[in-house]
Short mmCIF file of C-alpha atoms and ligand atoms in Angstrom, two decimals:
data_model
loop_
_atom_site.label_atom_id
_atom_site.label_comp_id
_atom_site.label_asym_id
_atom_site.label_seq_id
_atom_site.Cartn_x
_atom_site.Cartn_y
_atom_site.Cartn_z
CA MET A 256 -39.33 30.73 38.34
CA LYS A 257 -40.19 32.16 34.95
CA ILE A 258 -43.26 31.16 32.95
CA CYS A 259 -42.76 31.77 29.24
CA LYS A 260 -45.49 31.57 26.63
CA THR A 261 -43.42 32.37 23.55
CA VAL A 262 -40.42 30.82 21.83
CA LYS A 263 -38.74 34.23 21.78
CA GLU A 264 -38.91 34.61 25.58
CA VAL A 265 -37.50 31.11 26.14
CA LYS A 266 -34.66 31.59 23.70
CA LYS A 267 -33.66 34.85 25.39
CA GLU A 268 -33.46 33.13 28.77
CA ILE A 269 -31.57 30.12 27.38
CA LYS A 270 -29.05 32.37 25.65
CA LYS A 271 -28.31 34.11 28.95
CA TRP A 272 -27.84 30.81 30.80
CA LYS A 273 -25.63 29.35 28.08
CA ALA A 274 -23.44 32.47 28.15
CA GLU A 275 -22.98 31.87 31.88
CA GLY A 276 -21.91 28.29 31.17
CA ASP A 277 -24.98 26.62 32.67
CA THR A 278 -26.13 23.21 31.48
CA ILE A 279 -29.82 22.80 30.76
CA GLY A 280 -32.15 19.90 31.54
CA LEU A 281 -35.53 19.65 29.81
CA VAL A 282 -38.57 17.75 31.08
CA PRO A 283 -41.26 17.65 28.36
CA THR A 284 -44.79 17.16 29.73
CA MET A 285 -48.43 17.71 28.88
CA GLY A 286 -49.10 19.10 32.36
CA TRP A 287 -51.52 18.03 35.13
CA LEU A 288 -48.34 17.13 36.93
CA HIS A 289 -48.05 14.24 39.38
CA GLU A 290 -45.21 12.46 41.21
CA GLY A 291 -44.15 10.75 37.97
CA HIS A 292 -43.38 14.12 36.39
CA LEU A 293 -41.85 15.37 39.64
CA SER A 294 -39.42 12.45 39.68
CA LEU A 295 -38.20 13.50 36.21
CA ILE A 296 -37.73 17.05 37.54
CA LYS A 297 -35.75 15.68 40.49
CA ASN A 298 -33.46 13.80 38.11
CA ALA A 299 -33.10 16.91 35.96
CA LYS A 300 -32.12 18.98 39.01
CA LYS A 301 -29.38 16.46 39.80
CA GLY A 302 -27.99 16.43 36.27
CA SER A 303 -28.25 20.03 35.06
CA ASP A 304 -27.71 23.59 36.31
CA LYS A 305 -31.04 24.89 35.00
CA VAL A 306 -34.27 22.94 34.63
CA VAL A 307 -36.92 23.73 32.04
CA VAL A 308 -40.33 22.02 32.14
CA SER A 309 -42.47 22.29 29.04
CA ILE A 310 -46.23 22.05 29.49
CA PHE A 311 -48.05 21.60 26.21
CA VAL A 312 -50.97 19.38 25.32
CA ASN A 313 -49.74 18.63 21.83
CA PRO A 314 -52.68 18.30 19.42
CA MET A 315 -50.45 16.65 16.82
CA GLN A 316 -50.07 13.46 18.88
CA PHE A 317 -53.81 12.93 19.40
CA GLY A 318 -55.82 11.04 16.81
CA PRO A 319 -59.45 11.74 15.88
CA GLY A 320 -61.80 10.79 18.72
CA GLU A 321 -59.02 10.74 21.32
CA ASP A 322 -59.01 12.83 24.49
CA TYR A 323 -57.32 16.04 23.31
CA ASP A 324 -60.24 18.26 24.36
CA SER A 325 -60.87 16.61 27.71
CA TYR A 326 -57.19 16.29 28.70
CA PRO A 327 -56.83 17.97 32.15
CA ARG A 328 -55.18 21.40 32.10
CA ASP A 329 -54.32 23.72 35.01
CA LEU A 330 -51.20 25.84 34.53
CA LYS A 331 -51.55 27.59 37.92
CA ARG A 332 -51.58 24.28 39.79
CA ASP A 333 -48.65 22.92 37.74
CA ALA A 334 -46.64 26.12 38.20
CA LYS A 335 -46.97 25.86 42.00
CA LEU A 336 -45.63 22.28 41.92
CA CYS A 337 -42.75 23.23 39.63
CA ASP A 338 -41.82 26.23 41.76
CA LYS A 339 -41.71 24.04 44.87
CA LYS A 340 -39.38 21.61 43.10
CA GLY A 341 -36.96 24.36 42.06
CA VAL A 342 -37.76 24.45 38.34
CA ASP A 343 -36.16 27.49 36.69
CA LEU A 344 -38.50 27.98 33.75
CA ILE A 345 -41.82 26.68 32.48
CA PHE A 346 -42.45 26.85 28.76
CA ALA A 347 -46.23 26.75 28.27
CA PRO A 348 -46.98 27.82 24.70
CA GLU A 349 -50.40 28.09 23.05
CA VAL A 350 -51.01 25.85 20.04
CA ASP A 351 -50.54 28.80 17.61
CA GLU A 352 -47.11 29.46 19.03
CA MET A 353 -45.95 25.90 18.27
CA TYR A 354 -47.89 25.41 15.04
CA PRO A 355 -48.41 28.78 13.38
CA ASP A 356 -50.33 29.09 10.11
CA GLY A 357 -48.60 27.25 7.30
CA PHE A 358 -46.84 24.72 9.56
CA CYS A 359 -46.13 21.60 7.48
CA SER A 360 -42.89 19.93 8.63
CA TYR A 361 -42.79 16.68 10.56
CA VAL A 362 -40.34 14.20 12.08
CA ASP A 363 -41.23 10.55 11.67
CA MET A 364 -39.66 7.07 11.64
CA ASN A 365 -40.19 3.77 9.92
CA GLY A 366 -39.38 1.38 12.74
CA LEU A 367 -40.27 1.08 16.43
CA THR A 368 -43.70 2.62 15.93
CA GLY A 369 -45.53 -0.22 14.17
CA GLU A 370 -46.36 -2.24 17.29
CA LEU A 371 -47.73 -1.56 20.79
CA CYS A 372 -49.36 1.89 20.98
CA GLY A 373 -48.45 2.62 17.36
CA LYS A 374 -51.01 0.09 16.14
CA SER A 375 -54.05 1.84 17.57
CA ARG A 376 -52.50 5.33 17.52
CA PRO A 377 -50.93 5.47 14.05
CA ILE A 378 -50.11 9.20 14.03
CA HIS A 379 -49.16 9.46 17.70
CA PHE A 380 -45.40 9.06 17.50
CA ARG A 381 -45.04 11.39 14.52
CA GLY A 382 -46.66 14.04 16.72
CA VAL A 383 -44.42 13.18 19.67
CA GLN A 384 -41.24 13.23 17.58
CA THR A 385 -42.15 16.50 15.92
CA VAL A 386 -42.97 18.32 19.15
CA VAL A 387 -39.94 16.94 21.01
CA ASN A 388 -37.76 17.99 18.11
CA LYS A 389 -39.18 21.49 18.25
CA LEU A 390 -38.68 21.62 22.02
CA PHE A 391 -35.06 20.51 21.60
CA ASN A 392 -34.49 23.26 19.03
CA ILE A 393 -36.13 25.90 21.22
CA VAL A 394 -34.60 24.96 24.60
CA GLU A 395 -31.29 23.46 23.33
CA PRO A 396 -31.04 21.19 26.37
CA ASN A 397 -27.90 19.21 27.25
CA ASN A 398 -30.13 16.63 28.92
CA ALA A 399 -33.75 15.58 28.51
CA TYR A 400 -35.74 13.31 30.81
CA PHE A 401 -38.49 10.86 29.87
CA GLY A 402 -40.41 8.26 31.90
CA GLU A 403 -40.11 4.52 31.39
CA LYS A 404 -43.89 4.44 31.81
CA ASP A 405 -44.06 5.48 28.14
CA ALA A 406 -41.50 2.85 27.16
CA GLN A 407 -42.19 3.02 23.44
CA GLN A 408 -41.94 6.81 23.49
CA LEU A 409 -38.59 6.58 25.30
CA ALA A 410 -37.28 4.10 22.70
CA VAL A 411 -38.50 6.29 19.84
CA ILE A 412 -36.88 9.44 21.27
CA LYS A 413 -33.57 7.64 21.93
CA ARG A 414 -33.58 6.32 18.35
CA MET A 415 -34.46 9.71 16.88
CA VAL A 416 -31.64 11.41 18.80
CA LYS A 417 -29.17 8.77 17.60
CA ASP A 418 -30.37 8.68 13.99
CA LEU A 419 -30.44 12.45 13.61
CA ASN A 420 -27.21 13.13 15.56
CA MET A 421 -28.95 15.37 18.07
CA ASN A 422 -26.81 16.79 20.82
CA VAL A 423 -29.00 15.82 23.76
CA LYS A 424 -28.45 13.11 26.36
CA ILE A 425 -31.67 11.22 27.00
CA THR A 426 -32.28 9.81 30.47
CA GLY A 427 -35.06 7.32 31.16
CA CYS A 428 -36.59 7.45 34.66
CA PRO A 429 -38.38 4.60 36.50
CA ILE A 430 -42.16 4.31 36.69
CA ILE A 431 -43.67 5.99 39.77
CA ARG A 432 -46.72 4.19 41.16
CA GLU A 433 -49.56 4.71 43.60
CA ASP A 434 -49.35 2.64 46.80
CA ASP A 435 -51.61 0.01 45.23
CA GLY A 436 -49.35 -0.34 42.19
CA LEU A 437 -51.29 1.72 39.64
CA ALA A 438 -48.82 3.70 37.51
CA LYS A 439 -49.32 7.42 38.12
CA SER A 440 -50.86 9.13 35.12
CA SER A 441 -52.65 12.38 34.35
CA ARG A 442 -55.30 10.18 32.75
CA ASN A 443 -56.05 8.49 36.11
CA SER A 444 -58.15 11.62 36.77
CA TYR A 445 -60.69 10.26 34.26
CA LEU A 446 -61.41 7.20 36.43
CA THR A 447 -64.67 6.86 38.36
CA PRO A 448 -64.22 5.52 41.93
CA GLU A 449 -65.28 2.07 40.67
CA GLU A 450 -62.78 2.13 37.79
CA ARG A 451 -60.06 3.44 40.11
CA ALA A 452 -60.68 0.47 42.40
CA LEU A 453 -60.23 -1.95 39.48
CA ALA A 454 -57.25 -0.22 37.86
CA PRO A 455 -54.45 -1.79 39.99
CA ILE A 456 -55.28 -5.10 38.26
CA ILE A 457 -53.12 -3.87 35.35
CA HIS A 458 -49.99 -3.83 37.48
CA GLN A 459 -50.98 -7.03 39.30
CA ALA A 460 -51.43 -8.82 35.96
CA LEU A 461 -48.08 -7.58 34.68
CA ASP A 462 -46.48 -8.79 37.92
CA LEU A 463 -48.01 -12.20 37.33
CA GLY A 464 -46.43 -12.22 33.85
CA LYS A 465 -43.08 -11.18 35.29
CA ASP A 466 -43.27 -14.03 37.82
CA MET A 467 -43.90 -16.53 35.01
CA LEU A 468 -40.81 -15.26 33.20
CA LYS A 469 -38.74 -15.43 36.39
CA LYS A 470 -39.84 -19.04 36.83
CA GLY A 471 -38.57 -19.84 33.35
CA GLU A 472 -41.58 -19.50 31.03
CA ARG A 473 -40.25 -18.57 27.58
CA ASN A 474 -43.39 -18.82 25.48
CA PRO A 475 -44.58 -15.20 25.06
CA GLN A 476 -48.14 -16.19 24.15
CA LYS A 477 -48.60 -18.08 27.41
CA VAL A 478 -47.50 -15.02 29.38
CA ILE A 479 -49.67 -12.68 27.28
CA ASP A 480 -52.71 -14.95 27.76
CA ALA A 481 -52.21 -15.13 31.53
CA ILE A 482 -51.90 -11.33 31.81
CA SER A 483 -54.97 -10.73 29.62
CA GLU A 484 -57.02 -13.30 31.50
CA LYS A 485 -56.21 -11.72 34.84
CA ILE A 486 -57.13 -8.23 33.62
CA LEU A 487 -60.42 -9.46 32.15
CA SER A 488 -61.23 -11.49 35.30
CA VAL A 489 -62.21 -8.37 37.26
CA GLY A 490 -64.72 -7.15 34.71
CA VAL A 491 -62.51 -4.96 32.53
CA THR A 492 -64.01 -5.41 29.07
CA LYS A 493 -61.58 -3.84 26.64
CA ILE A 494 -57.87 -4.47 26.29
CA ASP A 495 -56.13 -2.57 23.48
CA TYR A 496 -53.10 -4.84 23.62
CA VAL A 497 -50.87 -6.97 25.79
CA SER A 498 -47.59 -7.55 23.93
CA ILE A 499 -44.14 -8.94 24.44
CA VAL A 500 -41.59 -7.40 22.10
CA ASP A 501 -37.84 -7.39 21.67
CA ALA A 502 -36.42 -4.66 23.94
CA LEU A 503 -34.46 -3.04 21.09
CA SER A 504 -36.48 -3.53 17.90
CA LEU A 505 -39.91 -3.46 19.64
CA LYS A 506 -40.94 -6.31 17.31
CA PRO A 507 -42.95 -9.28 18.67
CA VAL A 508 -40.89 -12.36 19.54
CA ASP A 509 -41.82 -16.05 19.06
CA LYS A 510 -39.63 -17.19 21.92
CA ILE A 511 -38.13 -15.21 24.75
CA GLU A 512 -34.38 -15.58 24.24
CA SER A 513 -33.14 -12.02 24.79
CA ASP A 514 -34.25 -8.91 26.69
CA ILE A 515 -37.90 -8.05 26.20
CA LEU A 516 -40.44 -5.36 26.95
CA CYS A 517 -43.85 -6.52 28.11
CA ALA A 518 -46.38 -3.72 27.69
CA CYS A 519 -50.12 -3.24 27.71
CA ALA A 520 -52.83 -0.67 27.12
CA VAL A 521 -56.20 -1.18 28.80
CA TYR A 522 -59.44 0.76 28.59
CA MET A 523 -61.01 1.45 31.96
CA GLY A 524 -64.60 2.47 31.23
CA ASN A 525 -65.29 4.79 28.32
CA SER A 526 -62.66 7.43 28.63
CA ALA A 527 -59.44 6.21 30.19
CA ARG A 528 -56.89 4.23 28.21
CA LEU A 529 -54.10 3.33 30.65
CA ILE A 530 -50.67 1.98 29.76
CA ASP A 531 -48.10 0.11 31.81
CA ASN A 532 -45.10 -2.13 31.20
CA PHE A 533 -42.08 -3.92 32.57
CA SER A 534 -38.73 -4.90 31.10
CA PHE A 535 -37.25 -8.34 31.57
CA GLU A 536 -33.61 -9.23 31.08
CA VAL A 537 -32.83 -12.79 30.00
P1 AMP B 648 -47.09 13.24 29.96
O1 AMP B 648 -47.34 14.55 30.64
O2 AMP B 648 -48.06 12.18 30.31
O3 AMP B 648 -46.85 13.40 28.48
O4 AMP B 648 -45.71 12.71 30.55
C1 AMP B 648 -44.55 13.50 30.53
C2 AMP B 648 -43.38 12.66 30.92
O5 AMP B 648 -43.59 12.12 32.23
C3 AMP B 648 -43.17 11.45 29.99
O6 AMP B 648 -41.78 11.28 29.76
C4 AMP B 648 -43.74 10.31 30.79
O7 AMP B 648 -43.17 9.05 30.47
C5 AMP B 648 -43.38 10.72 32.20
N1 AMP B 648 -44.27 10.05 33.15
C6 AMP B 648 -45.62 10.05 33.16
N2 AMP B 648 -46.10 9.27 34.15
C7 AMP B 648 -45.02 8.75 34.77
C8 AMP B 648 -44.85 7.85 35.88
N3 AMP B 648 -45.89 7.32 36.53
N4 AMP B 648 -43.60 7.53 36.25
C9 AMP B 648 -42.52 8.06 35.59
N5 AMP B 648 -42.62 8.89 34.54
C10 AMP B 648 -43.85 9.24 34.14
#
């Protein structure tokens, strides 16, 4: 497995593979890899001849006061995991390599980003779109793999690829969870033992909401209230949002009449903001 730090090195390797007729699968990550990331790698191995994992904590997608500085980083540890899973190349650039002096071009969109995480993280998706675009241009993947855990991100990337006629097939992969239901996340490492013990309430509350929908509840506010109440009942004090939005437009709905996404972001203690979601087909 190769570890490349520069765009030039990656492009050289990609050119060689393309000349040999290999297809390329890209798994973009911010590192501190866990089973969620590894499941994307597994999917990539199935669908492509060569698998590239990018590891880059992208400053452009963090707002002021967010956890850019404290985000966990350990390339050695991540490289071992990737090697074990048969990854062919890791692209782990420094910030200067991705955003050299004078950098001033961005990719952005007008829809899909106004609700959910976009409300409290107004510059987040511009940063995500820009870095993913750059990664696509550098790696030229046939396939790219994203987790359904970041459902809004997945919708944004799919839309961007469609709108801008990009030649990449996007595959969404299911959420991987701990045994107690907590969605795996690099940010779970911020949790104190007490917060970790409370955190599965997020998934339990979403499950309660899903049950209500299965039993026929079609008033989104009732479902949102029940989920919020359950999360707050264990002593969690700050919910960023619990929302039910149309699965395609990601706009809030008054009545649940077509497929929806139910998503939430919850603060556990001071440092960890955890997200989770489920989709429901009507
Ligand atoms: P991150 O390193 O957090 O930016 O995540 C990189 C990719 O892994 C994104 O496409 C995430 O949606 C995906 N991912 C993160 N956690 C999980 C999980 N628990 N299950 C499935 N995919 C995940």
